[in-house]
C-alpha cells in the first residue's frame, strides 16, 4: 500500500554510464516531481509533470530526461553520468490544490557515481 | 542566496527542552509547509499554513505563519528523541512548485 515508490533504493555506477530511476504513485495525484537532495540536505526541484505533460523544467543538464508514460509514473533517465550527479533523488506527487502543492515523497534513490 | 532562510542549521538539545525553528524570507508566499525527514527516508508533510497569522498545533508542535506571509516558525514543546530529524520549510509563490529552505537538523538526546 505504498503511496509513492521508487526503484532502485541504491544505485552505484561508473562515470559515463547511463541509468534510470523509476517512480510510481498510487494516490491518484495529477502532478509528479523529481527533486535532487545534495550532501548538505538541500532539496531542489528538477522537473514536474501534470497529467503526463512537462510543466516545470529547472536548470538541469540535458543529460537528465524525465519520461511520464501515464500520470501514475514518472521515470528519470540520466545519460553520461558525472561525479557531481551523486545525490539522493526523490520522486514526489501532489494533488492540485491551488497555491498549496503539498508533496508526498518517495523513499529516495541514493545515486553514487564513481 | 536562498529564498527561504532557515535557522538554526543544527540544534542539539536534551529531552524535555523546548525549541523553535525559524523560516524567513523577504518574499511573500501563498502557503508554507513544514516537513520532517528521517535518515534514509523521504520528507513527510507535517502541516500547511495558508492564512497570514495562522497558528496550527500538532500535538507538541506549534506552527505559525507570519502576518505578512513572509516567515514561519515551528515550536516544539518538551522535545523527545522521536522528534530527531531534518525539518524543512517550503513555500509556494502562486506557482506550481515549492521552494525549500536548507533545513534544520534536530537531535534530541535522552
GROMACS .gro file of N, CA, C and O in nm, chain A residues 4-106:
model
  412
    4UNK      N    1   0.402   0.645  -0.268
    4UNK     CA    2   0.496   0.681  -0.373
    4UNK      C    3   0.616   0.588  -0.360
    4UNK      O    4   0.679   0.584  -0.255
    5UNK      N    5   0.643   0.513  -0.463
    5UNK     CA    6   0.755   0.417  -0.457
    5UNK      C    7   0.857   0.447  -0.565
    5UNK      O    8   0.822   0.499  -0.673
    6UNK      N    9   0.982   0.419  -0.533
    6UNK     CA   10   1.091   0.443  -0.626
    6UNK      C   11   1.179   0.320  -0.630
    6UNK      O   12   1.201   0.254  -0.529
    7UNK      N   13   1.235   0.295  -0.748
    7UNK     CA   14   1.335   0.189  -0.761
    7UNK      C   15   1.445   0.234  -0.854
    7UNK      O   16   1.419   0.301  -0.955
    8UNK      N   17   1.571   0.200  -0.825
    8UNK     CA   18   1.613   0.127  -0.704
    8UNK      C   19   1.631   0.220  -0.584
    8UNK      O   20   1.625   0.342  -0.599
    9UNK      N   21   1.655   0.165  -0.469
    9UNK     CA   22   1.682   0.243  -0.348
    9UNK      C   23   1.826   0.295  -0.351
    9UNK      O   24   1.854   0.407  -0.307
   10UNK      N   25   1.916   0.211  -0.400
   10UNK     CA   26   2.057   0.249  -0.410
   10UNK      C   27   2.105   0.220  -0.552
   10UNK      O   28   2.065   0.120  -0.612
   11UNK      N   29   2.191   0.307  -0.602
   11UNK     CA   30   2.244   0.291  -0.737
   11UNK      C   31   2.389   0.335  -0.736
   11UNK      O   32   2.418   0.453  -0.710
   12UNK      N   33   2.480   0.242  -0.759
   12UNK     CA   34   2.623   0.272  -0.765
   12UNK      C   35   2.670   0.241  -0.905
   12UNK      O   36   2.648   0.130  -0.954
   13UNK      N   37   2.734   0.338  -0.969
   13UNK     CA   38   2.771   0.320  -1.108
   13UNK      C   39   2.897   0.398  -1.142
   13UNK      O   40   2.941   0.484  -1.065
   14UNK      N   41   2.953   0.368  -1.256
   14UNK     CA   42   3.074   0.436  -1.301
   14UNK      C   43   3.040   0.561  -1.380
   14UNK      O   44   2.934   0.570  -1.444
   15UNK      N   45   3.131   0.656  -1.379
   15UNK     CA   46   3.119   0.776  -1.463
   15UNK      C   47   3.099   0.736  -1.607
   15UNK      O   48   3.160   0.640  -1.655
   16UNK      N   49   3.014   0.809  -1.677
   16UNK     CA   50   2.993   0.785  -1.819
   16UNK      C   51   2.878   0.689  -1.849
   16UNK      O   52   2.830   0.685  -1.964
   17UNK      N   53   2.834   0.614  -1.749
   17UNK     CA   54   2.722   0.521  -1.771
   17UNK      C   55   2.589   0.595  -1.781
   17UNK      O   56   2.577   0.712  -1.743
   18UNK      N   57   2.489   0.521  -1.833
   18UNK     CA   58   2.352   0.571  -1.838
   18UNK      C   59   2.268   0.489  -1.741
   18UNK      O   60   2.279   0.366  -1.738
   19UNK      N   61   2.183   0.556  -1.664
   19UNK     CA   62   2.100   0.484  -1.567
   19UNK      C   63   1.961   0.545  -1.561
   19UNK      O   64   1.941   0.662  -1.597
   20UNK      N   65   1.865   0.465  -1.513
   20UNK     CA   66   1.727   0.513  -1.497
   20UNK      C   67   1.678   0.486  -1.356
   20UNK      O   68   1.716   0.388  -1.293
   21UNK      N   69   1.592   0.577  -1.308
   21UNK     CA   70   1.523   0.560  -1.180
   21UNK      C   71   1.373   0.563  -1.211
   21UNK      O   72   1.327   0.648  -1.288
   22UNK      N   73   1.300   0.469  -1.150
   22UNK     CA   74   1.156   0.463  -1.177
   22UNK      C   75   1.077   0.512  -1.056
   22UNK      O   76   1.118   0.494  -0.942
   23UNK      N   77   0.961   0.569  -1.082
   23UNK     CA   78   0.874   0.618  -0.976
   23UNK      C   79   0.729   0.589  -1.010
   23UNK      O   80   0.686   0.609  -1.124
   24UNK      N   81   0.655   0.546  -0.910
   24UNK     CA   82   0.512   0.520  -0.927
   24UNK      C   83   0.436   0.572  -0.806
   24UNK      O   84   0.483   0.560  -0.693
   25UNK      N   85   0.319   0.630  -0.829
   25UNK     CA   86   0.235   0.673  -0.717
   25UNK      C   87   0.095   0.615  -0.736
   25UNK      O   88   0.043   0.612  -0.846
   26UNK      N   89   0.037   0.570  -0.624
   26UNK     CA   90  -0.098   0.512  -0.628
   26UNK      C   91  -0.199   0.599  -0.555
   26UNK      O   92  -0.301   0.550  -0.504
   27UNK      N   93  -0.168   0.730  -0.549
   27UNK     CA   94  -0.255   0.823  -0.477
   27UNK      C   95  -0.358   0.889  -0.568
   27UNK      O   96  -0.442   0.964  -0.520
   28UNK      N   97  -0.347   0.863  -0.697
   28UNK     CA   98  -0.439   0.927  -0.790
   28UNK      C   99  -0.408   1.073  -0.815
   28UNK      O  100  -0.492   1.148  -0.865
   29UNK      N  101  -0.287   1.117  -0.779
   29UNK     CA  102  -0.249   1.257  -0.797
   29UNK      C  103  -0.223   1.289  -0.944
   29UNK      O  104  -0.185   1.202  -1.023
   30UNK      N  105  -0.243   1.417  -0.977
   30UNK     CA  106  -0.224   1.461  -1.115
   30UNK      C  107  -0.081   1.504  -1.145
   30UNK      O  108  -0.040   1.506  -1.260
   31UNK      N  109  -0.008   1.545  -1.042
   31UNK     CA  110   0.123   1.605  -1.064
   31UNK      C  111   0.232   1.524  -0.996
   31UNK      O  112   0.216   1.480  -0.882
   32UNK      N  113   0.342   1.504  -1.068
   32UNK     CA  114   0.458   1.432  -1.013
   32UNK      C  115   0.584   1.514  -1.035
   32UNK      O  116   0.590   1.598  -1.127
   33UNK      N  117   0.682   1.492  -0.948
   33UNK     CA  118   0.803   1.574  -0.945
   33UNK      C  119   0.928   1.487  -0.928
   33UNK      O  120   0.921   1.378  -0.870
   34UNK      N  121   1.039   1.542  -0.972
   34UNK     CA  122   1.170   1.489  -0.935
   34UNK      C  123   1.247   1.599  -0.863
   34UNK      O  124   1.252   1.713  -0.910
   35UNK      N  125   1.305   1.562  -0.746
   35UNK     CA  126   1.389   1.652  -0.668
   35UNK      C  127   1.527   1.590  -0.654
   35UNK      O  128   1.542   1.468  -0.652
   36UNK      N  129   1.626   1.677  -0.635
   36UNK     CA  130   1.762   1.632  -0.604
   36UNK      C  131   1.799   1.688  -0.468
   36UNK      O  132   1.781   1.808  -0.443
   37UNK      N  133   1.848   1.601  -0.379
   37UNK     CA  134   1.895   1.646  -0.248
   37UNK      C  135   2.045   1.623  -0.239
   37UNK      O  136   2.091   1.510  -0.248
   38UNK      N  137   2.118   1.731  -0.222
   38UNK     CA  138   2.264   1.720  -0.220
   38UNK      C  139   2.316   1.679  -0.083
   38UNK      O  140   2.238   1.653   0.010
   39UNK      N  141   2.447   1.674  -0.072
   39UNK     CA  142   2.510   1.626   0.052
   39UNK      C  143   2.483   1.716   0.171
   39UNK      O  144   2.493   1.674   0.285
   40UNK      N  145   2.445   1.840   0.144
   40UNK     CA  146   2.409   1.933   0.252
   40UNK      C  147   2.260   1.931   0.282
   40UNK      O  148   2.209   2.017   0.354
   41UNK      N  149   2.190   1.835   0.226
   41UNK     CA  150   2.048   1.814   0.251
   41UNK      C  151   1.958   1.916   0.183
   41UNK      O  152   1.838   1.923   0.213
   42UNK      N  153   2.016   1.998   0.093
   42UNK     CA  154   1.932   2.097   0.024
   42UNK      C  155   1.851   2.028  -0.085
   42UNK      O  156   1.905   1.956  -0.169
   43UNK      N  157   1.721   2.053  -0.083
   43UNK     CA  158   1.627   1.986  -0.173
   43UNK      C  159   1.588   2.083  -0.284
   43UNK      O  160   1.535   2.190  -0.257
   44UNK      N  161   1.611   2.042  -0.410
   44UNK     CA  162   1.583   2.134  -0.520
   44UNK      C  163   1.502   2.062  -0.627
   44UNK      O  164   1.533   1.950  -0.665
   45UNK      N  165   1.400   2.129  -0.676
   45UNK     CA  166   1.315   2.069  -0.776
   45UNK      C  167   1.389   2.062  -0.909
   45UNK      O  168   1.467   2.150  -0.944
   46UNK      N  169   1.366   1.953  -0.983
   46UNK     CA  170   1.426   1.938  -1.115
   46UNK      C  171   1.318   1.946  -1.223
   46UNK      O  172   1.329   2.022  -1.318
   47UNK      N  173   1.217   1.862  -1.210
   47UNK     CA  174   1.111   1.854  -1.311
   47UNK      C  175   0.975   1.835  -1.243
   47UNK      O  176   0.968   1.786  -1.131
   48UNK      N  177   0.871   1.873  -1.318
   48UNK     CA  178   0.737   1.843  -1.274
   48UNK      C  179   0.651   1.811  -1.395
   48UNK      O  180   0.662   1.876  -1.500
   49UNK      N  181   0.565   1.708  -1.380
   49UNK     CA  182   0.472   1.669  -1.485
   49UNK      C  183   0.330   1.676  -1.430
   49UNK      O  184   0.305   1.635  -1.317
   50UNK      N  185   0.239   1.727  -1.511
   50UNK     CA  186   0.098   1.727  -1.476
   50UNK      C  187   0.024   1.651  -1.584
   50UNK      O  188   0.022   1.692  -1.700
   51UNK      N  189  -0.037   1.539  -1.546
   51UNK     CA  190  -0.107   1.456  -1.644
   51UNK      C  191  -0.022   1.428  -1.769
   51UNK      O  192  -0.067   1.450  -1.882
   52UNK      N  193   0.097   1.384  -1.746
   52UNK     CA  194   0.194   1.344  -1.849
   52UNK      C  195   0.255   1.462  -1.925
   52UNK      O  196   0.333   1.441  -2.018
   53UNK      N  197   0.221   1.584  -1.887
   53UNK     CA  198   0.276   1.700  -1.958
   53UNK      C  199   0.380   1.770  -1.872
   53UNK      O  200   0.356   1.799  -1.754
   54UNK      N  201   0.496   1.798  -1.929
   54UNK     CA  202   0.604   1.866  -1.857
   54UNK      C  203   0.564   2.010  -1.829
   54UNK      O  204   0.531   2.086  -1.920
   55UNK      N  205   0.564   2.049  -1.699
   55UNK     CA  206   0.526   2.185  -1.664
   55UNK      C  207   0.637   2.261  -1.595
   55UNK      O  208   0.635   2.384  -1.590
   56UNK      N  209   0.731   2.192  -1.536
   56UNK     CA  210   0.847   2.258  -1.474
   56UNK      C  211   0.972   2.188  -1.524
   56UNK      O  212   0.982   2.066  -1.519
   57UNK      N  213   1.066   2.267  -1.570
   57UNK     CA  214   1.194   2.214  -1.612
   57UNK      C  215   1.299   2.314  -1.565
   57UNK      O  216   1.323   2.415  -1.631
   58UNK      N  217   1.354   2.289  -1.448
   58UNK     CA  218   1.452   2.380  -1.392
   58UNK      C  219   1.583   2.370  -1.470
   58UNK      O  220   1.594   2.291  -1.563
   59UNK      N  221   1.681   2.446  -1.428
   59UNK     CA  222   1.808   2.446  -1.499
   59UNK      C  223   1.881   2.316  -1.468
   59UNK      O  224   1.957   2.306  -1.373
   60UNK      N  225   1.850   2.216  -1.548
   60UNK     CA  226   1.907   2.083  -1.530
   60UNK      C  227   1.976   2.045  -1.661
   60UNK      O  228   1.923   2.071  -1.768
   61UNK      N  229   2.095   1.984  -1.652
   61UNK     CA  230   2.164   1.944  -1.777
   61UNK      C  231   2.077   1.857  -1.865
   61UNK      O  232   1.993   1.780  -1.817
   62UNK      N  233   2.098   1.866  -1.996
   62UNK     CA  234   2.022   1.786  -2.091
   62UNK      C  235   2.043   1.636  -2.075
   62UNK      O  236   1.968   1.556  -2.131
   63UNK      N  237   2.144   1.601  -1.998
   63UNK     CA  238   2.169   1.457  -1.974
   63UNK      C  239   2.056   1.394  -1.892
   63UNK      O  240   2.043   1.272  -1.888
   64UNK      N  241   1.978   1.479  -1.825
   64UNK     CA  242   1.865   1.432  -1.746
   64UNK      C  243   1.738   1.441  -1.830
   64UNK      O  244   1.704   1.550  -1.878
   65UNK      N  245   1.670   1.327  -1.846
   65UNK     CA  246   1.547   1.331  -1.924
   65UNK      C  247   1.437   1.255  -1.851
   65UNK      O  248   1.446   1.134  -1.830
   66UNK      N  249   1.333   1.328  -1.811
   66UNK     CA  250   1.220   1.263  -1.746
   66UNK      C  251   1.125   1.207  -1.851
   66UNK      O  252   1.117   1.257  -1.963
   67UNK      N  253   1.051   1.102  -1.811
   67UNK     CA  254   0.950   1.047  -1.902
   67UNK      C  255   0.831   1.003  -1.819
   67UNK      O  256   0.847   0.936  -1.718
   68UNK      N  257   0.712   1.041  -1.864
   68UNK     CA  258   0.590   1.006  -1.792
   68UNK      C  259   0.497   0.929  -1.884
   68UNK      O  260   0.423   0.989  -1.963
   69UNK      N  261   0.497   0.796  -1.875
   69UNK     CA  262   0.411   0.716  -1.964
   69UNK      C  263   0.263   0.731  -1.930
   69UNK      O  264   0.178   0.715  -2.018
   70UNK      N  265   0.232   0.759  -1.805
   70UNK     CA  266   0.095   0.786  -1.762
   70UNK      C  267   0.105   0.868  -1.634
   70UNK      O  268   0.213   0.885  -1.579
   71UNK      N  269  -0.008   0.916  -1.583
   71UNK     CA  270   0.002   1.012  -1.473
   71UNK      C  271   0.043   0.947  -1.341
   71UNK      O  272   0.070   1.016  -1.245
   72UNK      N  273   0.049   0.814  -1.336
   72UNK     CA  274   0.093   0.746  -1.214
   72UNK      C  275   0.241   0.714  -1.214
   72UNK      O  276   0.295   0.666  -1.114
   73UNK      N  277   0.309   0.741  -1.325
   73UNK     CA  278   0.450   0.705  -1.337
   73UNK      C  279   0.532   0.822  -1.388
   73UNK      O  280   0.490   0.893  -1.480
   74UNK      N  281   0.649   0.840  -1.328
   74UNK     CA  282   0.744   0.940  -1.377
   74UNK      C  283   0.884   0.883  -1.357
   74UNK      O  284   0.927   0.861  -1.245
   75UNK      N  285   0.951   0.856  -1.469
   75UNK     CA  286   1.084   0.798  -1.464
   75UNK      C  287   1.188   0.904  -1.496
   75UNK      O  288   1.158   1.005  -1.561
   76UNK      N  289   1.310   0.879  -1.449
   76UNK     CA  290   1.419   0.973  -1.473
   76UNK      C  291   1.536   0.897  -1.534
   76UNK      O  292   1.586   0.802  -1.473
   77UNK      N  293   1.575   0.937  -1.655
   77UNK     CA  294   1.689   0.875  -1.720
   77UNK      C  295   1.806   0.973  -1.720
   77UNK      O  296   1.787   1.091  -1.749
   78UNK      N  297   1.922   0.923  -1.686
   78UNK     CA  298   2.040   1.009  -1.682
   78UNK      C  299   2.148   0.950  -1.772
   78UNK      O  300   2.187   0.834  -1.755
   79UNK      N  301   2.191   1.029  -1.869
   79UNK     CA  302   2.297   0.987  -1.960
   79UNK      C  303   2.433   1.037  -1.912
   79UNK      O  304   2.443   1.139  -1.844
   80UNK      N  305   2.536   0.964  -1.951
   80UNK     CA  306   2.676   1.008  -1.928
   80UNK      C  307   2.696   1.060  -1.787
   80UNK      O  308   2.732   1.177  -1.765
   81UNK      N  309   2.672   0.976  -1.691
   81UNK     CA  310   2.677   1.018  -1.550
   81UNK      C  311   2.811   1.079  -1.512
   81UNK      O  312   2.918   1.034  -1.557
   82UNK      N  313   2.803   1.184  -1.429
   82UNK     CA  314   2.921   1.256  -1.381
   82UNK      C  315   2.928   1.244  -1.229
   82UNK      O  316   2.827   1.218  -1.163
   83UNK      N  317   3.049   1.270  -1.176
   83UNK     CA  318   3.067   1.262  -1.031
   83UNK      C  319   2.969   1.352  -0.957
   83UNK      O  320   2.914   1.315  -0.853
   84UNK      N  321   2.944   1.471  -1.013
   84UNK     CA  322   2.856   1.568  -0.948
   84UNK      C  323   2.709   1.527  -0.945
   84UNK      O  324   2.628   1.593  -0.881
   85UNK      N  325   2.677   1.420  -1.015
   85UNK     CA  326   2.538   1.373  -1.013
   85UNK      C  327   2.509   1.292  -0.887
   85UNK      O  328   2.393   1.260  -0.859
   86UNK      N  329   2.612   1.257  -0.813
   86UNK     CA  330   2.593   1.181  -0.688
   86UNK      C  331   2.506   1.263  -0.593
   86UNK      O  332   2.538   1.378  -0.561
   87UNK      N  333   2.396   1.204  -0.550
   87UNK     CA  334   2.299   1.273  -0.463
   87UNK      C  335   2.187   1.174  -0.433
   87UNK      O  336   2.189   1.060  -0.480
   88UNK      N  337   2.090   1.221  -0.356
   88UNK     CA  338   1.968   1.142  -0.336
   88UNK      C  339   1.859   1.206  -0.421
   88UNK      O  340   1.835   1.327  -0.412
   89UNK      N  341   1.794   1.126  -0.502
   89UNK     CA  342   1.689   1.175  -0.591
   89UNK      C  343   1.553   1.129  -0.535
   89UNK      O  344   1.532   1.011  -0.509
   90UNK      N  345   1.466   1.227  -0.518
   90UNK     CA  346   1.333   1.198  -0.465
   90UNK      C  347   1.227   1.225  -0.570
   90UNK      O  348   1.226   1.329  -0.636
   91UNK      N  349   1.135   1.130  -0.580
   91UNK     CA  350   1.015   1.148  -0.658
   91UNK      C  351   0.905   1.194  -0.561
   91UNK      O  352   0.907   1.156  -0.443
   92UNK      N  353   0.814   1.275  -0.609
   92UNK     CA  354   0.703   1.321  -0.525
   92UNK      C  355   0.579   1.339  -0.611
   92UNK      O  356   0.588   1.348  -0.734
   93UNK      N  357   0.465   1.342  -0.546
   93UNK     CA  358   0.341   1.371  -0.617
   93UNK      C  359   0.257   1.467  -0.535
   93UNK      O  360   0.278   1.481  -0.414
   94UNK      N  361   0.165   1.535  -0.601
   94UNK     CA  362   0.074   1.623  -0.529
   94UNK      C  363  -0.058   1.629  -0.604
   94UNK      O  364  -0.064   1.614  -0.726
   95UNK      N  365  -0.163   1.652  -0.525
   95UNK     CA  366  -0.293   1.675  -0.586
   95UNK      C  367  -0.307   1.824  -0.604
   95UNK      O  368  -0.263   1.902  -0.518
   96UNK      N  369  -0.368   1.866  -0.713
   96UNK     CA  370  -0.375   2.008  -0.736
   96UNK      C  371  -0.469   2.074  -0.636
   96UNK      O  372  -0.587   2.046  -0.632
   97UNK      N  373  -0.411   2.155  -0.553
   97UNK     CA  374  -0.488   2.236  -0.459
   97UNK      C  375  -0.429   2.375  -0.474
   97UNK      O  376  -0.315   2.399  -0.436
   98UNK      N  377  -0.501   2.467  -0.532
   98UNK     CA  378  -0.443   2.596  -0.572
   98UNK      C  379  -0.357   2.661  -0.465
   98UNK      O  380  -0.398   2.673  -0.351
   99UNK      N  381  -0.236   2.697  -0.504
   99UNK     CA  382  -0.143   2.771  -0.420
   99UNK      C  383  -0.085   2.689  -0.304
   99UNK      O  384  -0.022   2.744  -0.216
  100UNK      N  385  -0.104   2.561  -0.304
  100UNK     CA  386  -0.057   2.481  -0.190
  100UNK      C  387   0.046   2.377  -0.232
  100UNK      O  388   0.161   2.383  -0.192
  101UNK      N  389   0.011   2.281  -0.318
  101UNK     CA  390   0.104   2.183  -0.373
  101UNK      C  391   0.173   2.101  -0.266
  101UNK      O  392   0.295   2.088  -0.263
  102UNK      N  393   0.095   2.042  -0.174
  102UNK     CA  394   0.153   1.956  -0.071
  102UNK      C  395   0.215   1.833  -0.137
  102UNK      O  396   0.152   1.767  -0.219
  103UNK      N  397   0.338   1.804  -0.098
  103UNK     CA  398   0.414   1.698  -0.164
  103UNK      C  399   0.412   1.568  -0.083
  103UNK      O  400   0.426   1.570   0.039
  104UNK      N  401   0.395   1.458  -0.156
  104UNK     CA  402   0.410   1.325  -0.096
  104UNK      C  403   0.535   1.265  -0.161
  104UNK      O  404   0.535   1.242  -0.282
  105UNK      N  405   0.636   1.241  -0.080
  105UNK     CA  406   0.765   1.197  -0.132
  105UNK      C  407   0.781   1.046  -0.129
  105UNK      O  408   0.728   0.978  -0.040
  106UNK      N  409   0.859   0.997  -0.225
  106UNK     CA  410   0.903   0.859  -0.222
  106UNK      C  411   1.019   0.845  -0.125
  106UNK      O  412   1.065   0.944  -0.067
   0.00000   0.00000   0.00000
